Tab-separated table of C-alpha atoms in Angstrom:
chain	number	residue	atom	x	y	z
A	1	MET	CA	108.995	186.397	124.285
A	2	ALA	CA	106.992	189.380	123.042
A	3	LEU	CA	107.195	190.361	119.391
A	4	LYS	CA	106.357	193.834	118.079
A	5	GLU	CA	105.271	194.096	114.441
A	6	VAL	CA	107.188	196.928	112.783
A	7	SER	CA	105.815	196.646	109.235
A	8	SER	CA	103.695	194.454	106.994
A	9	ASN	CA	103.540	194.530	103.193
A	10	LYS	CA	101.580	192.385	100.763
A	11	CYS	CA	104.109	190.520	98.607
A	12	PHE	CA	103.648	187.680	96.058
A	13	ASN	CA	100.174	187.053	97.555
A	14	GLY	CA	101.709	186.590	100.997
A	15	PHE	CA	103.126	189.082	103.494
A	16	GLN	CA	106.627	190.385	104.110
A	17	LYS	CA	106.747	191.426	107.757
A	18	VAL	CA	109.344	192.903	110.079
A	19	TYR	CA	109.327	192.245	113.826
A	20	GLU	CA	111.309	193.570	116.767
A	21	HIS	CA	112.076	191.833	120.045
A	22	ASP	CA	114.358	192.018	123.059
A	23	SER	CA	117.043	189.384	122.650
A	24	SER	CA	117.957	187.510	125.819
A	25	GLU	CA	121.073	186.173	124.087
A	26	LEU	CA	122.405	189.488	122.758
A	27	LYS	CA	121.047	191.778	125.481
A	28	CYS	CA	119.682	194.265	122.942
A	29	LYS	CA	116.763	194.786	120.559
A	30	MET	CA	116.784	192.741	117.365
A	31	LYS	CA	114.738	193.026	114.194
A	32	PHE	CA	114.065	190.251	111.736
A	33	GLY	CA	112.083	190.085	108.522
A	34	ILE	CA	109.886	187.131	107.686
A	35	TYR	CA	108.005	186.230	104.525
A	36	LEU	CA	104.743	184.374	105.138
A	37	PRO	CA	103.534	182.690	101.922
A	38	PRO	CA	99.804	182.217	101.293
A	39	LYS	CA	99.865	178.601	102.481
A	40	ALA	CA	101.045	179.777	105.913
A	41	GLU	CA	97.403	180.653	106.601
A	42	THR	CA	96.435	176.971	106.578
A	43	GLU	CA	99.555	174.851	107.168
A	44	LYS	CA	103.075	174.806	108.538
A	45	CYS	CA	105.846	175.851	106.157
A	46	PRO	CA	109.527	174.930	105.780
A	47	VAL	CA	111.977	177.594	106.923
A	48	LEU	CA	114.952	178.921	104.969
A	49	TYR	CA	117.198	181.143	107.081
A	50	TRP	CA	119.180	183.726	105.129
A	51	LEU	CA	122.276	185.152	106.789
A	52	SER	CA	123.552	188.381	105.320
A	53	GLY	CA	127.154	189.523	105.282
A	54	GLU	CA	126.230	193.044	106.365
A	55	TYR	CA	123.948	193.602	109.275
A	56	PHE	CA	122.601	190.467	110.741
A	57	GLU	CA	119.801	189.004	108.582
A	58	ALA	CA	117.631	185.834	108.305
A	59	VAL	CA	114.851	184.493	106.012
A	60	PHE	CA	111.630	182.473	106.426
A	61	GLU	CA	111.079	181.619	102.720
A	62	LYS	CA	113.045	185.772	105.165
A	63	ASP	CA	115.313	188.797	106.480
A	64	ILE	CA	117.180	189.862	110.307
A	65	THR	CA	118.707	193.254	111.015
A	66	LYS	CA	120.942	193.506	114.010
A	67	GLY	CA	120.325	196.433	116.296
A	68	GLY	CA	123.203	198.158	118.071
A	69	CYS	CA	124.201	196.603	121.389
A	70	ASN	CA	125.937	199.779	122.564
A	71	ILE	CA	129.310	198.051	122.736
A	72	LYS	CA	132.408	200.210	122.692
A	73	GLY	CA	133.885	200.260	119.184
A	74	GLU	CA	130.937	198.581	117.439
A	75	GLU	CA	130.634	201.394	114.864
A	76	GLU	CA	134.326	202.076	114.252
A	77	SER	CA	134.774	199.721	111.297
A	78	TRP	CA	132.476	198.617	108.462
A	79	ASP	CA	133.729	195.017	108.697
A	80	PHE	CA	133.443	194.541	112.460
A	81	GLY	CA	130.833	195.220	115.135
A	82	THR	CA	127.340	196.327	114.124
A	83	GLY	CA	128.080	196.438	110.406
A	84	ALA	CA	129.408	192.899	110.180
A	85	GLY	CA	127.794	189.494	110.196
A	86	PHE	CA	130.319	187.335	112.036
A	87	TYR	CA	128.257	184.385	113.247
A	88	VAL	CA	130.372	183.534	116.278
A	89	ASN	CA	130.194	183.581	120.049
A	90	ALA	CA	132.992	185.974	120.973
A	91	THR	CA	135.056	184.986	123.978
A	92	GLU	CA	136.921	188.204	124.728
A	93	GLU	CA	135.703	191.294	126.535
A	94	PRO	CA	133.772	193.395	125.743
A	95	TRP	CA	132.071	191.014	123.344
A	96	LYS	CA	131.623	187.858	125.413
A	97	THR	CA	128.375	188.913	127.090
A	98	ASN	CA	126.899	190.863	124.194
A	99	TYR	CA	128.209	189.352	120.970
A	100	ARG	CA	126.735	185.864	120.726
A	101	MET	CA	125.458	185.795	117.160
A	102	TYR	CA	126.058	182.082	116.720
A	103	SER	CA	123.847	181.178	119.686
A	104	TYR	CA	121.239	183.712	118.600
A	105	VAL	CA	120.786	182.286	115.113
A	106	LYS	CA	121.234	178.643	116.215
A	107	ASP	CA	118.834	178.677	119.167
A	108	GLU	CA	117.037	181.882	120.104
A	109	LEU	CA	115.803	182.893	116.659
A	110	PRO	CA	114.520	179.426	115.607
A	111	ASN	CA	112.782	179.027	118.956
A	112	LEU	CA	111.149	182.417	118.424
A	113	ILE	CA	110.067	181.557	114.885
A	114	ASN	CA	108.728	178.125	115.861
A	115	ALA	CA	106.734	179.545	118.768
A	116	ASN	CA	105.120	182.445	116.903
A	117	PHE	CA	104.694	181.375	113.279
A	118	PRO	CA	103.438	178.321	111.336
A	119	ALA	CA	106.977	176.946	110.931
A	120	ASP	CA	107.739	173.273	110.372
A	121	SER	CA	110.694	172.807	112.728
A	122	GLY	CA	111.580	169.532	111.017
A	123	ARG	CA	112.187	171.253	107.688
A	124	MET	CA	114.783	173.953	108.228
A	125	SER	CA	117.671	175.055	106.021
A	126	VAL	CA	120.305	177.805	106.101
A	127	SER	CA	121.999	179.940	103.453
A	128	GLY	CA	123.744	183.288	103.209
A	129	HIS	CA	126.026	185.790	101.497
A	130	SER	CA	129.625	186.704	102.287
A	131	MET	CA	130.231	186.335	106.047
A	132	GLY	CA	126.658	185.055	106.222
A	133	GLY	CA	127.573	182.312	103.754
A	134	HIS	CA	130.402	181.309	106.041
A	135	GLY	CA	127.975	181.510	108.972
A	136	ALA	CA	125.642	179.123	107.150
A	137	LEU	CA	128.500	176.687	106.629
A	138	ILE	CA	129.592	176.664	110.268
A	139	LEU	CA	125.999	176.277	111.481
A	140	ALA	CA	125.513	173.238	109.260
A	141	LEU	CA	128.914	171.731	110.051
A	142	LYS	CA	128.732	172.275	113.821
A	143	ASN	CA	125.140	171.003	114.080
A	144	PRO	CA	124.811	167.803	112.013
A	145	GLY	CA	121.202	166.913	111.264
A	146	LYS	CA	119.771	170.257	112.440
A	147	TYR	CA	119.436	171.649	108.930
A	148	LYS	CA	118.280	169.993	105.744
A	149	LYS	CA	121.019	169.570	103.141
A	150	GLY	CA	122.264	172.568	101.198
A	151	VAL	CA	124.092	175.754	102.115
A	152	LEU	CA	125.489	178.760	100.178
A	153	ILE	CA	128.206	180.987	100.281
A	154	TYR	CA	138.920	183.920	109.424
A	155	LEU	CA	138.224	183.999	112.847
A	156	LEU	CA	138.928	181.295	115.467
A	157	GLN	CA	139.345	177.680	114.381
A	158	ALA	CA	136.159	176.791	116.267
A	159	TYR	CA	134.285	179.047	113.827
A	160	ASP	CA	136.330	178.359	110.685
A	161	ALA	CA	134.416	176.206	108.185
A	162	THR	CA	137.634	175.029	106.516
A	163	HIS	CA	138.892	173.763	109.857
A	164	ILE	CA	135.558	172.280	110.974
A	165	VAL	CA	134.906	170.321	107.763
A	166	LYS	CA	138.215	168.446	108.157
A	167	SER	CA	136.708	166.494	111.034
A	168	TYR	CA	133.054	166.484	109.928
A	169	GLU	CA	131.330	163.144	110.510
A	170	GLY	CA	127.684	164.188	110.514
A	171	SER	CA	124.785	163.563	108.159
A	172	PRO	CA	125.396	164.063	104.401
A	173	LEU	CA	125.542	167.628	103.118
A	174	ASP	CA	124.949	169.061	99.653
A	175	ILE	CA	126.814	172.384	99.534
A	176	LEU	CA	126.358	174.922	96.729
A	177	ILE	CA	128.697	177.931	96.561
A	178	ASP	CA	128.638	180.691	93.940
A	179	GLN	CA	131.578	183.086	93.730
A	180	GLY	CA	132.090	186.218	91.623
A	181	LYS	CA	135.446	186.087	89.823
A	182	ASP	CA	135.780	189.872	90.059
A	183	ASP	CA	134.975	189.956	93.783
A	184	GLN	CA	137.340	192.453	95.419
A	185	PHE	CA	137.598	190.281	98.521
A	186	LEU	CA	138.605	187.293	96.409
A	187	SER	CA	141.374	189.188	94.620
A	188	GLY	CA	142.415	190.669	97.970
A	189	GLY	CA	143.038	187.210	99.379
A	190	GLN	CA	140.361	187.424	102.076
A	191	LEU	CA	137.982	184.669	100.952
A	192	LEU	CA	140.247	181.685	100.134
A	193	PRO	CA	137.470	179.377	98.794
A	194	ASP	CA	140.076	176.968	97.369
A	195	ASN	CA	141.107	176.037	100.915
A	196	PHE	CA	137.530	175.085	101.799
A	197	ILE	CA	137.031	173.147	98.560
A	198	ALA	CA	140.260	171.216	99.158
A	199	ALA	CA	139.178	170.374	102.722
A	200	CYS	CA	135.767	169.175	101.494
A	201	THR	CA	137.393	167.041	98.792
A	202	GLU	CA	139.749	165.474	101.320
A	203	ARG	CA	136.834	164.672	103.626
A	204	LYS	CA	134.570	163.602	100.714
A	205	VAL	CA	131.958	166.234	101.596
A	206	PRO	CA	130.024	167.058	98.376
A	207	VAL	CA	130.332	170.675	97.272
A	208	VAL	CA	129.480	172.407	93.995
A	209	PHE	CA	131.612	175.513	93.502
A	210	ARG	CA	130.710	177.846	90.623
A	211	MET	CA	132.913	180.771	89.609
A	212	HIS	CA	131.226	183.580	87.635
A	213	LEU	CA	133.243	185.864	85.373
A	214	GLY	CA	132.555	189.600	85.768
A	215	TYR	CA	130.558	189.366	89.000
A	216	ASP	CA	131.616	191.067	92.227
A	217	HIS	CA	130.597	190.860	95.912
A	218	SER	CA	127.435	192.960	95.616
A	219	TYR	CA	123.717	192.334	95.905
A	220	TYR	CA	123.521	192.473	92.091
A	221	PHE	CA	125.464	189.204	92.207
A	222	ILE	CA	123.053	187.770	94.782
A	223	THR	CA	120.024	188.822	92.733
A	224	THR	CA	121.376	187.012	89.686
A	225	PHE	CA	121.864	183.626	91.360
A	226	ILE	CA	119.550	183.569	94.392
A	227	ASN	CA	116.822	181.602	92.590
A	228	ASP	CA	119.276	178.743	92.011
A	229	HIS	CA	119.916	178.583	95.742
A	230	ILE	CA	116.254	178.713	96.707
A	231	ARG	CA	115.595	175.802	94.320
A	232	HIS	CA	118.614	173.981	95.772
A	233	HIS	CA	117.153	174.198	99.289
A	234	ALA	CA	113.621	173.436	98.097
A	235	LYS	CA	114.757	170.004	96.850
A	236	TYR	CA	115.286	168.982	100.447
A	237	LEU	CA	112.749	171.155	102.297
A	238	ASN	CA	109.915	169.857	100.117
A	239	ALA	CA	111.098	166.249	99.980
């Protein structure tokens, strides 16, 4: 699959690059960002996929931006369609042939990364923010053993982490979730983290849940705590 380099910037002695490609899974053009550390010049590196809550994103120690698929209604709401990061395979028209984000990030993107970059396919982890955090959870829960331990933080039950974890029997997980106490989506009753924590406790799936006073849903919140999550994943990626 051909990749087109869109940009390249020197960053922390490595390179932050953006690539574009035609997605066979989504039937449209996709862009993803990838950070290549200095050691990528001489050896394979572990991969940390970052899933954003707005616009589809991923990380290679990295960043994806979803291009429009020209689906009717994709731009009508900020929390659905192009502007949202629901990591599901939709089953209803018009989405079922064009809205397969789960399959894209589970299969097509990793295959693309492994084929074109010095990625160690045996050391892969997944994290994310907002809907991307939920996407990270369902990817780990639905694919035991695919990802190294550790993930961050409505839909159908098949893509509901609270529902999936109730029957989880895969390899051990080590889940870290940070939540802003002043998050508007928390106060609005849209996030419901207590339900997920209760399900994990019932199933004896380890999860560390940290609530932070004064923080909201924004990227300022992510910036404050992202290093903790990178270190959390590094424990297992570098083991």
